[in-house]
Amino acid sequence: MSVSILGRLLGVTMGITAGALLLSGCGDGGGGSSASSGGNVIPIGEYASLTGKEATFGQSSHSGTLLAVEEINAAGGVLGKKLELKTEDTQSKAGEPATVVRKLITRDGVVAVLGEVASSRSLEAAPIAQQLKVPMISPSSTNPKVTEVGDFIFRVCFIDPFQGTVMANFAWNTLKVRKVAVLTDVKSDYSLGLAQFFVERFKQLGGQIVAEQSFSGGDKDFKAQLTAIKASGPDGLFVPAYYTDVGLIARQAKELGINFPLFGGDGWESPKLIEIGGEAIEGKFYSTHYSPEDPSQSVRDFVTRFKARFKGEVPDAMAALGYDSVMVLVDAIKRAGSAEPAKIRDALAQTKDFEGVTGKTTIDAQRNASKAAVIITVKNGQFAFVEKVNP
Ligand code: PHE
């Protein structure tokens, strides 16, 4: 599409200039551009932590998202139009999500927004999507508050009351720990929530919480907290945090002679966990959404296609959920028979038994999904599947 037509189209429908659009240029989907009501493409937005502290979250999620968009387009698109993916980087930083999501909606005219991985960043952007009445689907934010923001906010993953329960049961039944210490990142809604849900369930089982210590995401020295934890005499340590911090915590715990089990949630998942944690992360456990070792046909096919597209890389949970977030959106656009944001919202709310890579997605009255969790351990420097827990 020529710049002048583009400019006219956008100038009329969205009140912005083509120049602003050309400066933006981060779309991966190719093709022209259009506003939601007309044009030959359907613009969809994605915001992800492509750089910064949680870069592997955004990069994985983006790869899954991109693969899904490419597959949909190769098969002819949706409602006779190609999807056009516009991607923005949140840099793993507070302050960015709201800015970039506003940009995606008001400047690029996206009809739906996919993102983020980290709950705090989804929580920051969700009020913008809600206010501007454009549906947002978080692929993998698990804090319950995300979808409580409003009726335009959805997710395609389980939530942390479930994840906390899964890990408390695992600690009690499989690890057989009875006295647990918890180390929480006070800067992360995800960490605070998951800690709370774990503690509630662990106490219900009859377990004891002997220490509750905290840090701020990005800290480098955890010795004071770990020393206090060791002194409290636990037989296990729950760390609901993100991989960079967890890697350092595991190393420093080992240096302090801590040898009781460490375990956590999906925030651990990253190749960087093993890089940073090294020997110290061996034999530790975390829960997540999917395992590439799942023998089901749909997972095997997905892993094969993903590896072919991304130089042999094995898709992790964020990649699988990023992929499913696009597929759930496309299913809703098809059922709506329209790419108008409000109609997509209504169709998303009706999503039932949609078969994806991470299992069946049914959107409940709170706009959440309910799915199985898997438990993973680190064995010989590799992630290894331990068990699957159904909701
Ligand atoms: N569930 C995490 C959060 O809400 C994000 C995450 C999802 C991390 C999946 C890794 C894998 O912040």
mmCIF file of C-alpha atoms and ligand atoms in Angstrom:
data_model
loop_
_atom_site.group_PDB
_atom_site.id
_atom_site.type_symbol
_atom_site.label_atom_id
_atom_site.label_comp_id
_atom_site.label_asym_id
_atom_site.label_seq_id
_atom_site.Cartn_x
_atom_site.Cartn_y
_atom_site.Cartn_z
ATOM 1 C CA MET A 1 0.000 0.000 0.000
ATOM 2 C CA SER A 2 1.382 3.425 -0.885
ATOM 3 C CA VAL A 3 2.225 5.934 1.783
ATOM 4 C CA SER A 4 -0.363 8.404 0.561
ATOM 5 C CA ILE A 5 -3.230 5.929 0.705
ATOM 6 C CA LEU A 6 -1.991 4.725 4.056
ATOM 7 C CA GLY A 7 -1.820 8.280 5.305
ATOM 8 C CA ARG A 8 -5.301 9.096 4.086
ATOM 9 C CA LEU A 9 -6.772 5.949 5.537
ATOM 10 C CA LEU A 10 -5.183 6.481 8.912
ATOM 11 C CA GLY A 11 -5.685 10.219 8.843
ATOM 12 C CA VAL A 12 -9.392 9.759 8.383
ATOM 13 C CA THR A 13 -10.032 6.788 10.613
ATOM 14 C CA MET A 14 -7.614 7.428 13.408
ATOM 15 C CA GLY A 15 -6.603 11.045 13.232
ATOM 16 C CA ILE A 16 -2.892 10.401 13.006
ATOM 17 C CA THR A 17 -0.318 10.876 10.295
ATOM 18 C CA ALA A 18 1.393 8.325 8.129
ATOM 19 C CA GLY A 19 4.697 9.736 9.314
ATOM 20 C CA ALA A 20 4.016 8.656 12.857
ATOM 21 C CA LEU A 21 3.138 5.210 11.623
ATOM 22 C CA LEU A 22 6.255 4.886 9.511
ATOM 23 C CA LEU A 23 8.434 5.840 12.464
ATOM 24 C CA SER A 24 6.877 3.109 14.548
ATOM 25 C CA GLY A 25 7.643 0.197 12.267
ATOM 26 C CA CYS A 26 8.069 -2.869 14.463
ATOM 27 C CA GLY A 27 5.450 -5.076 12.818
ATOM 28 C CA ASP A 28 6.508 -8.593 11.913
ATOM 29 C CA GLY A 29 3.481 -9.582 9.949
ATOM 30 C CA GLY A 30 4.338 -7.715 6.755
ATOM 31 C CA GLY A 31 1.796 -6.420 4.304
ATOM 32 C CA GLY A 32 -0.051 -3.137 4.442
ATOM 33 C CA SER A 33 -1.824 -1.552 7.320
ATOM 34 C CA SER A 34 -5.397 -0.745 8.098
ATOM 35 C CA ALA A 35 -7.731 0.416 10.750
ATOM 36 C CA SER A 36 -10.050 -2.079 12.348
ATOM 37 C CA SER A 37 -13.093 -1.396 10.247
ATOM 38 C CA GLY A 38 -11.685 -1.672 6.742
ATOM 39 C CA GLY A 39 -8.530 -2.452 4.834
ATOM 40 C CA ASN A 40 -7.070 -5.699 3.686
ATOM 41 C CA VAL A 41 -5.303 -6.746 6.881
ATOM 42 C CA ILE A 42 -6.289 -7.214 10.503
ATOM 43 C CA PRO A 43 -3.748 -5.450 12.740
ATOM 44 C CA ILE A 44 -3.080 -7.163 16.054
ATOM 45 C CA GLY A 45 -0.767 -5.889 18.757
ATOM 46 C CA GLU A 46 1.755 -7.676 20.924
ATOM 47 C CA TYR A 47 3.759 -6.269 23.836
ATOM 48 C CA ALA A 48 6.581 -8.318 25.287
ATOM 49 C CA SER A 49 9.828 -8.067 27.257
ATOM 50 C CA LEU A 50 12.140 -8.556 24.283
ATOM 51 C CA THR A 51 15.059 -7.004 26.159
ATOM 52 C CA GLY A 52 16.029 -6.432 29.795
ATOM 53 C CA LYS A 53 15.813 -8.547 32.911
ATOM 54 C CA GLU A 54 13.160 -10.990 31.671
ATOM 55 C CA ALA A 55 14.172 -10.916 28.001
ATOM 56 C CA THR A 56 13.802 -14.651 27.497
ATOM 57 C CA PHE A 57 10.120 -14.441 28.534
ATOM 58 C CA GLY A 58 9.322 -11.940 25.801
ATOM 59 C CA GLN A 59 11.541 -13.527 23.176
ATOM 60 C CA SER A 60 9.980 -16.965 23.646
ATOM 61 C CA SER A 61 6.457 -15.621 23.804
ATOM 62 C CA HIS A 62 7.112 -13.554 20.672
ATOM 63 C CA SER A 63 8.455 -16.551 18.736
ATOM 64 C CA GLY A 64 5.315 -18.553 19.517
ATOM 65 C CA THR A 65 3.120 -15.589 18.613
ATOM 66 C CA LEU A 66 4.959 -15.010 15.356
ATOM 67 C CA LEU A 67 4.805 -18.673 14.342
ATOM 68 C CA ALA A 68 1.027 -18.701 14.865
ATOM 69 C CA VAL A 69 0.549 -15.518 12.840
ATOM 70 C CA GLU A 70 2.685 -16.894 10.001
ATOM 71 C CA GLU A 71 0.759 -20.161 9.974
ATOM 72 C CA ILE A 72 -2.598 -18.393 9.930
ATOM 73 C CA ASN A 73 -1.481 -16.135 7.096
ATOM 74 C CA ALA A 74 0.022 -18.997 5.090
ATOM 75 C CA ALA A 75 -3.364 -20.722 5.347
ATOM 76 C CA GLY A 76 -5.132 -17.659 3.906
ATOM 77 C CA GLY A 77 -5.642 -15.471 6.979
ATOM 78 C CA VAL A 78 -8.896 -14.785 8.811
ATOM 79 C CA LEU A 79 -12.162 -13.564 7.250
ATOM 80 C CA GLY A 80 -10.212 -13.307 3.996
ATOM 81 C CA LYS A 81 -7.625 -10.929 5.479
ATOM 82 C CA LYS A 82 -4.049 -11.410 6.616
ATOM 83 C CA LEU A 83 -3.094 -10.738 10.206
ATOM 84 C CA GLU A 84 -0.576 -7.974 10.668
ATOM 85 C CA LEU A 85 1.419 -8.344 13.875
ATOM 86 C CA LYS A 86 2.708 -5.158 15.508
ATOM 87 C CA THR A 87 5.179 -5.910 18.272
ATOM 88 C CA GLU A 88 6.404 -3.553 20.982
ATOM 89 C CA ASP A 89 9.207 -4.132 23.503
ATOM 90 C CA THR A 90 8.465 -3.399 27.176
ATOM 91 C CA GLN A 91 12.189 -3.755 28.020
ATOM 92 C CA SER A 92 11.167 -5.665 31.184
ATOM 93 C CA LYS A 93 10.521 -2.240 32.718
ATOM 94 C CA ALA A 94 7.648 -0.674 34.604
ATOM 95 C CA GLY A 95 6.307 2.359 32.758
ATOM 96 C CA GLU A 96 6.725 0.853 29.296
ATOM 97 C CA PRO A 97 3.685 -1.466 29.101
ATOM 98 C CA ALA A 98 1.107 1.319 29.452
ATOM 99 C CA THR A 99 2.954 3.511 26.957
ATOM 100 C CA VAL A 100 3.371 0.869 24.273
ATOM 101 C CA VAL A 101 -0.130 -0.546 24.590
ATOM 102 C CA ARG A 102 -1.625 2.919 24.256
ATOM 103 C CA LYS A 103 0.530 3.382 21.164
ATOM 104 C CA LEU A 104 -0.539 0.056 19.660
ATOM 105 C CA ILE A 105 -4.201 0.904 20.089
ATOM 106 C CA THR A 106 -4.339 4.614 19.271
ATOM 107 C CA ARG A 107 -1.602 4.818 16.659
ATOM 108 C CA ASP A 108 -1.557 1.386 15.032
ATOM 109 C CA GLY A 109 -5.269 0.714 15.413
ATOM 110 C CA VAL A 110 -4.854 -2.862 16.562
ATOM 111 C CA VAL A 111 -8.097 -4.772 17.133
ATOM 112 C CA ALA A 112 -6.680 -6.830 20.009
ATOM 113 C CA VAL A 113 -3.574 -6.849 22.177
ATOM 114 C CA LEU A 114 -1.554 -9.912 23.189
ATOM 115 C CA GLY A 115 0.660 -9.711 26.301
ATOM 116 C CA GLU A 116 2.407 -9.595 28.674
ATOM 117 C CA VAL A 117 4.129 -12.532 30.296
ATOM 118 C CA ALA A 118 4.921 -10.908 33.664
ATOM 119 C CA SER A 119 1.816 -10.179 35.723
ATOM 120 C CA SER A 120 2.933 -6.741 36.927
ATOM 121 C CA ARG A 121 3.376 -5.605 33.337
ATOM 122 C CA SER A 122 0.004 -7.029 32.256
ATOM 123 C CA LEU A 123 -1.544 -5.247 35.237
ATOM 124 C CA GLU A 124 -0.017 -1.976 34.129
ATOM 125 C CA ALA A 125 -1.342 -2.169 30.555
ATOM 126 C CA ALA A 126 -4.724 -3.804 31.176
ATOM 127 C CA PRO A 127 -6.485 -0.597 32.313
ATOM 128 C CA ILE A 128 -5.501 1.054 29.005
ATOM 129 C CA ALA A 129 -6.958 -1.778 26.909
ATOM 130 C CA GLN A 130 -10.044 -1.803 29.119
ATOM 131 C CA GLN A 131 -10.530 1.953 28.875
ATOM 132 C CA LEU A 132 -10.048 1.979 25.095
ATOM 133 C CA LYS A 133 -12.290 -1.094 24.754
ATOM 134 C CA VAL A 134 -9.833 -3.280 22.901
ATOM 135 C CA PRO A 135 -9.590 -6.900 24.047
ATOM 136 C CA MET A 136 -6.326 -7.944 25.658
ATOM 137 C CA ILE A 137 -5.246 -11.564 26.008
ATOM 138 C CA SER A 138 -2.375 -12.326 28.323
ATOM 139 C CA PRO A 139 -0.744 -15.544 27.197
ATOM 140 C CA SER A 140 0.874 -16.356 30.512
ATOM 141 C CA SER A 141 0.287 -13.865 33.337
ATOM 142 C CA THR A 142 -1.021 -15.929 36.217
ATOM 143 C CA ASN A 143 -1.876 -13.382 38.924
ATOM 144 C CA PRO A 144 -5.681 -13.349 39.411
ATOM 145 C CA LYS A 145 -5.857 -9.533 39.476
ATOM 146 C CA VAL A 146 -4.963 -9.247 35.776
ATOM 147 C CA THR A 147 -8.366 -10.250 34.412
ATOM 148 C CA GLU A 148 -10.167 -8.530 37.311
ATOM 149 C CA VAL A 149 -9.275 -5.218 35.635
ATOM 150 C CA GLY A 150 -12.334 -5.538 33.428
ATOM 151 C CA ASP A 151 -14.420 -7.359 30.858
ATOM 152 C CA PHE A 152 -11.989 -6.748 27.977
ATOM 153 C CA ILE A 153 -9.139 -8.582 29.709
ATOM 154 C CA PHE A 154 -8.593 -12.319 29.145
ATOM 155 C CA ARG A 155 -5.913 -14.936 29.614
ATOM 156 C CA VAL A 156 -5.260 -18.384 28.148
ATOM 157 C CA CYS A 157 -3.347 -19.855 31.104
ATOM 158 C CA PHE A 158 -4.158 -21.073 34.616
ATOM 159 C CA ILE A 159 -4.014 -18.713 37.597
ATOM 160 C CA ASP A 160 -1.838 -18.728 40.720
ATOM 161 C CA PRO A 161 -4.332 -20.046 43.277
ATOM 162 C CA PHE A 162 -4.053 -23.260 41.225
ATOM 163 C CA GLN A 163 -0.289 -23.031 40.733
ATOM 164 C CA GLY A 164 0.262 -22.353 44.449
ATOM 165 C CA THR A 165 -1.876 -25.366 45.310
ATOM 166 C CA VAL A 166 0.022 -27.574 42.865
ATOM 167 C CA MET A 167 3.374 -26.663 44.424
ATOM 168 C CA ALA A 168 2.120 -26.956 48.011
ATOM 169 C CA ASN A 169 0.769 -30.428 47.260
ATOM 170 C CA PHE A 170 4.005 -31.370 45.526
ATOM 171 C CA ALA A 171 6.078 -30.117 48.470
ATOM 172 C CA TRP A 172 3.934 -31.985 50.970
ATOM 173 C CA ASN A 173 3.309 -35.239 49.093
ATOM 174 C CA THR A 174 6.383 -35.729 46.924
ATOM 175 C CA LEU A 175 9.200 -33.767 48.566
ATOM 176 C CA LYS A 176 7.699 -34.638 51.962
ATOM 177 C CA VAL A 177 8.730 -31.311 53.461
ATOM 178 C CA ARG A 178 6.892 -30.087 56.555
ATOM 179 C CA LYS A 179 8.606 -26.801 57.461
ATOM 180 C CA VAL A 180 9.007 -24.361 54.604
ATOM 181 C CA ALA A 181 10.640 -20.961 54.211
ATOM 182 C CA VAL A 182 9.373 -18.561 51.534
ATOM 183 C CA LEU A 183 11.487 -15.946 49.734
ATOM 184 C CA THR A 184 9.359 -13.373 47.885
ATOM 185 C CA ASP A 185 10.092 -10.588 45.391
ATOM 186 C CA VAL A 186 8.135 -7.630 46.783
ATOM 187 C CA LYS A 187 8.339 -5.796 43.448
ATOM 188 C CA SER A 188 6.392 -8.491 41.623
ATOM 189 C CA ASP A 189 2.629 -9.019 41.852
ATOM 190 C CA TYR A 190 3.237 -12.518 40.571
ATOM 191 C CA SER A 191 5.671 -13.338 43.371
ATOM 192 C CA LEU A 192 3.509 -11.839 46.127
ATOM 193 C CA GLY A 193 0.394 -13.626 44.913
ATOM 194 C CA LEU A 194 1.981 -17.007 44.348
ATOM 195 C CA ALA A 195 3.669 -16.869 47.777
ATOM 196 C CA GLN A 196 0.318 -16.175 49.417
ATOM 197 C CA PHE A 197 -1.546 -18.969 47.606
ATOM 198 C CA PHE A 198 1.248 -21.454 48.309
ATOM 199 C CA VAL A 199 1.329 -20.560 52.009
ATOM 200 C CA GLU A 200 -2.458 -20.857 52.360
ATOM 201 C CA ARG A 201 -2.521 -24.325 50.856
ATOM 202 C CA PHE A 202 0.619 -25.556 52.630
ATOM 203 C CA LYS A 203 -0.824 -24.567 56.010
ATOM 204 C CA GLN A 204 -4.114 -26.278 55.140
ATOM 205 C CA LEU A 205 -2.167 -29.467 54.553
ATOM 206 C CA GLY A 206 -0.747 -29.165 58.050
ATOM 207 C CA GLY A 207 2.602 -27.654 57.068
ATOM 208 C CA GLN A 208 4.454 -24.925 58.900
ATOM 209 C CA ILE A 209 5.915 -21.718 57.444
ATOM 210 C CA VAL A 210 9.069 -21.078 59.474
ATOM 211 C CA ALA A 211 10.405 -18.003 57.663
ATOM 212 C CA GLU A 212 9.062 -15.384 55.251
ATOM 213 C CA GLN A 213 11.843 -13.311 53.725
ATOM 214 C CA SER A 214 11.738 -10.871 50.843
ATOM 215 C CA PHE A 215 13.875 -9.041 48.284
ATOM 216 C CA SER A 216 13.425 -6.631 45.365
ATOM 217 C CA GLY A 217 13.664 -8.080 41.847
ATOM 218 C CA GLY A 218 17.098 -7.259 40.460
ATOM 219 C CA ASP A 219 18.896 -7.526 43.825
ATOM 220 C CA LYS A 220 22.222 -9.297 43.621
ATOM 221 C CA ASP A 221 22.936 -10.258 47.207
ATOM 222 C CA PHE A 222 20.567 -12.603 49.029
ATOM 223 C CA LYS A 223 22.947 -13.714 51.764
ATOM 224 C CA ALA A 224 21.190 -11.936 54.638
ATOM 225 C CA GLN A 225 17.807 -13.457 53.775
ATOM 226 C CA LEU A 226 19.287 -16.897 53.151
ATOM 227 C CA THR A 227 21.184 -16.815 56.444
ATOM 228 C CA ALA A 228 17.973 -15.996 58.329
ATOM 229 C CA ILE A 229 16.158 -18.727 56.404
ATOM 230 C CA LYS A 230 18.809 -21.306 57.246
ATOM 231 C CA ALA A 231 18.644 -20.334 60.920
ATOM 232 C CA SER A 232 14.880 -20.923 60.974
ATOM 233 C CA GLY A 233 15.462 -24.621 60.317
ATOM 234 C CA PRO A 234 13.234 -25.353 57.313
ATOM 235 C CA ASP A 235 13.322 -28.523 55.266
ATOM 236 C CA GLY A 236 12.382 -26.713 52.052
ATOM 237 C CA LEU A 237 12.523 -23.250 50.427
ATOM 238 C CA PHE A 238 9.810 -21.913 48.116
ATOM 239 C CA VAL A 239 11.014 -19.137 45.775
ATOM 240 C CA PRO A 240 8.192 -17.727 43.615
ATOM 241 C CA ALA A 241 10.415 -15.430 41.532
ATOM 242 C CA TYR A 242 11.873 -14.908 38.062
ATOM 243 C CA TYR A 243 14.818 -16.822 36.666
ATOM 244 C CA THR A 244 17.621 -14.259 37.023
ATOM 245 C CA ASP A 245 16.958 -13.810 40.727
ATOM 246 C CA VAL A 246 16.329 -17.528 41.246
ATOM 247 C CA GLY A 247 19.649 -18.455 39.610
ATOM 248 C CA LEU A 248 21.547 -16.169 41.988
ATOM 249 C CA ILE A 249 19.519 -17.307 44.999
ATOM 250 C CA ALA A 250 20.281 -20.960 44.223
ATOM 251 C CA ARG A 251 24.012 -20.235 43.919
ATOM 252 C CA GLN A 252 24.183 -18.267 47.143
ATOM 253 C CA ALA A 253 22.090 -20.866 48.982
ATOM 254 C CA LYS A 254 24.566 -23.504 47.941
ATOM 255 C CA GLU A 255 27.499 -21.344 49.089
ATOM 256 C CA LEU A 256 25.834 -21.049 52.483
ATOM 257 C CA GLY A 257 25.591 -24.816 52.715
ATOM 258 C CA ILE A 258 21.825 -24.932 52.267
ATOM 259 C CA ASN A 259 20.969 -28.364 50.953
ATOM 260 C CA PHE A 260 17.240 -28.711 51.541
ATOM 261 C CA PRO A 261 15.114 -28.610 48.367
ATOM 262 C CA LEU A 262 14.380 -25.348 46.529
ATOM 263 C CA PHE A 263 11.232 -25.094 44.434
ATOM 264 C CA GLY A 264 9.186 -22.439 42.670
ATOM 265 C CA GLY A 265 6.759 -21.596 39.874
ATOM 266 C CA ASP A 266 6.660 -20.807 36.159
ATOM 267 C CA GLY A 267 8.825 -17.692 36.611
ATOM 268 C CA TRP A 268 11.830 -20.008 36.797
ATOM 269 C CA GLU A 269 11.458 -21.087 33.204
ATOM 270 C CA SER A 270 14.333 -19.866 31.067
ATOM 271 C CA PRO A 271 17.540 -21.313 29.623
ATOM 272 C CA LYS A 272 19.191 -18.549 31.683
ATOM 273 C CA LEU A 273 18.110 -20.267 34.889
ATOM 274 C CA ILE A 274 20.539 -23.079 34.132
ATOM 275 C CA GLU A 275 23.226 -20.698 32.882
ATOM 276 C CA ILE A 276 23.087 -18.555 36.023
ATOM 277 C CA GLY A 277 22.266 -21.279 38.545
ATOM 278 C CA GLY A 278 24.792 -23.800 37.195
ATOM 279 C CA GLU A 279 25.389 -26.748 39.500
ATOM 280 C CA ALA A 280 23.357 -25.085 42.231
ATOM 281 C CA ILE A 281 20.083 -25.432 40.296
ATOM 282 C CA GLU A 282 20.469 -29.187 39.677
ATOM 283 C CA GLY A 283 17.657 -31.242 41.169
ATOM 284 C CA LYS A 284 15.437 -28.242 41.954
ATOM 285 C CA PHE A 285 11.756 -28.142 40.929
ATOM 286 C CA TYR A 286 9.276 -25.703 39.421
ATOM 287 C CA SER A 287 5.759 -25.784 38.029
ATOM 288 C CA THR A 288 4.846 -24.506 34.595
ATOM 289 C CA HIS A 289 2.242 -24.725 31.836
ATOM 290 C CA TYR A 290 3.545 -27.225 29.340
ATOM 291 C CA SER A 291 6.419 -29.546 28.607
ATOM 292 C CA PRO A 292 7.920 -30.000 25.124
ATOM 293 C CA GLU A 293 8.334 -33.656 26.148
ATOM 294 C CA ASP A 294 4.544 -34.126 26.298
ATOM 295 C CA PRO A 295 3.878 -37.142 24.063
ATOM 296 C CA SER A 296 0.586 -35.787 22.649
ATOM 297 C CA GLN A 297 0.443 -35.418 18.888
ATOM 298 C CA SER A 298 -0.359 -31.693 19.004
ATOM 299 C CA VAL A 299 2.686 -30.938 21.185
ATOM 300 C CA ARG A 300 4.958 -33.097 19.021
ATOM 301 C CA ASP A 301 3.786 -31.368 15.854
ATOM 302 C CA PHE A 302 4.170 -27.953 17.451
ATOM 303 C CA VAL A 303 7.720 -28.707 18.629
ATOM 304 C CA THR A 304 8.657 -29.904 15.126
ATOM 305 C CA ARG A 305 7.267 -26.808 13.405
ATOM 306 C CA PHE A 306 8.781 -24.448 15.982
ATOM 307 C CA LYS A 307 12.226 -26.029 15.678
ATOM 308 C CA ALA A 308 12.054 -25.834 11.898
ATOM 309 C CA ARG A 309 11.171 -22.137 12.084
ATOM 310 C CA PHE A 310 13.614 -21.110 14.841
ATOM 311 C CA LYS A 311 16.931 -22.874 14.167
ATOM 312 C CA GLY A 312 16.302 -25.975 16.238
ATOM 313 C CA GLU A 313 15.185 -24.095 19.331
ATOM 314 C CA VAL A 314 12.849 -26.085 21.596
ATOM 315 C CA PRO A 315 9.678 -24.131 22.473
ATOM 316 C CA ASP A 316 9.117 -23.485 26.183
ATOM 317 C CA ALA A 317 5.863 -22.677 28.003
ATOM 318 C CA MET A 318 5.868 -19.026 26.986
ATOM 319 C CA ALA A 319 6.281 -19.966 23.332
ATOM 320 C CA ALA A 320 3.422 -22.467 23.540
ATOM 321 C CA LEU A 321 1.131 -19.997 25.319
ATOM 322 C CA GLY A 322 2.087 -17.168 22.941
ATOM 323 C CA TYR A 323 1.106 -19.468 20.088
ATOM 324 C CA ASP A 324 -2.175 -20.426 21.727
ATOM 325 C CA SER A 325 -3.047 -16.796 22.483
ATOM 326 C CA VAL A 326 -3.059 -16.045 18.740
ATOM 327 C CA MET A 327 -5.061 -19.175 17.930
ATOM 328 C CA VAL A 328 -7.701 -18.365 20.555
ATOM 329 C CA LEU A 329 -7.941 -14.830 19.180
ATOM 330 C CA VAL A 330 -8.302 -16.079 15.605
ATOM 331 C CA ASP A 331 -10.991 -18.527 16.674
ATOM 332 C CA ALA A 332 -12.898 -15.638 18.276
ATOM 333 C CA ILE A 333 -12.553 -13.402 15.191
ATOM 334 C CA LYS A 334 -13.907 -16.231 13.039
ATOM 335 C CA ARG A 335 -16.866 -16.870 15.333
ATOM 336 C CA ALA A 336 -17.548 -13.135 15.581
ATOM 337 C CA GLY A 337 -17.444 -12.882 11.795
ATOM 338 C CA SER A 338 -15.907 -9.480 12.427
ATOM 339 C CA ALA A 339 -12.653 -7.860 13.485
ATOM 340 C CA GLU A 340 -14.350 -5.157 15.517
ATOM 341 C CA PRO A 341 -12.845 -5.082 19.016
ATOM 342 C CA ALA A 342 -16.192 -5.216 20.859
ATOM 343 C CA LYS A 343 -17.382 -8.179 18.785
ATOM 344 C CA ILE A 344 -14.071 -9.970 19.291
ATOM 345 C CA ARG A 345 -14.477 -9.406 23.028
ATOM 346 C CA ASP A 346 -17.913 -11.008 23.036
ATOM 347 C CA ALA A 347 -16.687 -14.002 21.049
ATOM 348 C CA LEU A 348 -13.621 -14.416 23.281
ATOM 349 C CA ALA A 349 -15.886 -14.591 26.310
ATOM 350 C CA GLN A 350 -17.696 -17.536 24.636
ATOM 351 C CA THR A 351 -14.510 -19.539 23.965
ATOM 352 C CA LYS A 352 -15.199 -23.152 24.778
ATOM 353 C CA ASP A 353 -12.985 -26.256 24.531
ATOM 354 C CA PHE A 354 -10.639 -24.665 22.037
ATOM 355 C CA GLU A 355 -7.907 -27.227 21.334
ATOM 356 C CA GLY A 356 -4.448 -25.689 21.523
ATOM 357 C CA VAL A 357 -0.898 -26.763 22.195
ATOM 358 C CA THR A 358 -1.301 -26.193 25.950
ATOM 359 C CA GLY A 359 -4.564 -28.130 26.156
ATOM 360 C CA LYS A 360 -8.175 -27.059 25.898
ATOM 361 C CA THR A 361 -9.021 -23.414 26.499
ATOM 362 C CA THR A 362 -12.402 -22.554 27.940
ATOM 363 C CA ILE A 363 -12.834 -18.943 29.043
ATOM 364 C CA ASP A 364 -14.748 -18.856 32.323
ATOM 365 C CA ALA A 365 -16.901 -16.078 33.799
ATOM 366 C CA GLN A 366 -13.766 -14.398 35.209
ATOM 367 C CA ARG A 367 -12.148 -14.557 31.737
ATOM 368 C CA ASN A 368 -9.543 -17.052 32.898
ATOM 369 C CA ALA A 369 -8.635 -20.473 31.568
ATOM 370 C CA SER A 370 -8.248 -23.662 33.555
ATOM 371 C CA LYS A 371 -5.451 -25.964 32.443
ATOM 372 C CA ALA A 372 -3.052 -28.629 33.641
ATOM 373 C CA ALA A 373 0.271 -27.727 35.237
ATOM 374 C CA VAL A 374 3.479 -29.663 34.781
ATOM 375 C CA ILE A 375 6.364 -30.032 37.198
ATOM 376 C CA ILE A 376 9.878 -29.782 35.821
ATOM 377 C CA THR A 377 13.262 -30.477 37.367
ATOM 378 C CA VAL A 378 16.816 -29.735 36.255
ATOM 379 C CA LYS A 379 18.802 -32.853 35.442
ATOM 380 C CA ASN A 380 22.320 -32.814 33.977
ATOM 381 C CA GLY A 381 21.895 -29.169 33.013
ATOM 382 C CA GLN A 382 18.624 -29.849 31.154
ATOM 383 C CA PHE A 383 14.966 -29.403 32.000
ATOM 384 C CA ALA A 384 13.238 -32.724 32.605
ATOM 385 C CA PHE A 385 9.526 -33.507 32.920
ATOM 386 C CA VAL A 386 8.462 -34.852 36.341
ATOM 387 C CA GLU A 387 4.665 -34.967 36.351
ATOM 388 C CA LYS A 388 1.469 -33.423 35.047
ATOM 389 C CA VAL A 389 -1.227 -32.131 37.422
ATOM 390 C CA ASN A 390 -4.765 -31.723 36.111
ATOM 391 C CA PRO A 391 -6.945 -28.896 37.442
HETATM 392 N N1 PHE B 1 3.201 -16.420 35.283
HETATM 393 C C1 PHE B 1 4.255 -15.434 35.335
HETATM 394 C C2 PHE B 1 3.645 -14.112 35.805
HETATM 395 O O1 PHE B 1 2.479 -14.001 35.898
HETATM 396 C C3 PHE B 1 4.935 -15.265 34.020
HETATM 397 C C4 PHE B 1 5.467 -16.505 33.366
HETATM 398 C C5 PHE B 1 4.645 -17.339 32.631
HETATM 399 C C6 PHE B 1 6.770 -16.840 33.462
HETATM 400 C C7 PHE B 1 5.119 -18.506 32.023
HETATM 401 C C8 PHE B 1 7.270 -17.970 32.865
HETATM 402 C C9 PHE B 1 6.424 -18.844 32.157
HETATM 403 O O2 PHE B 1 4.318 -13.163 36.065
#
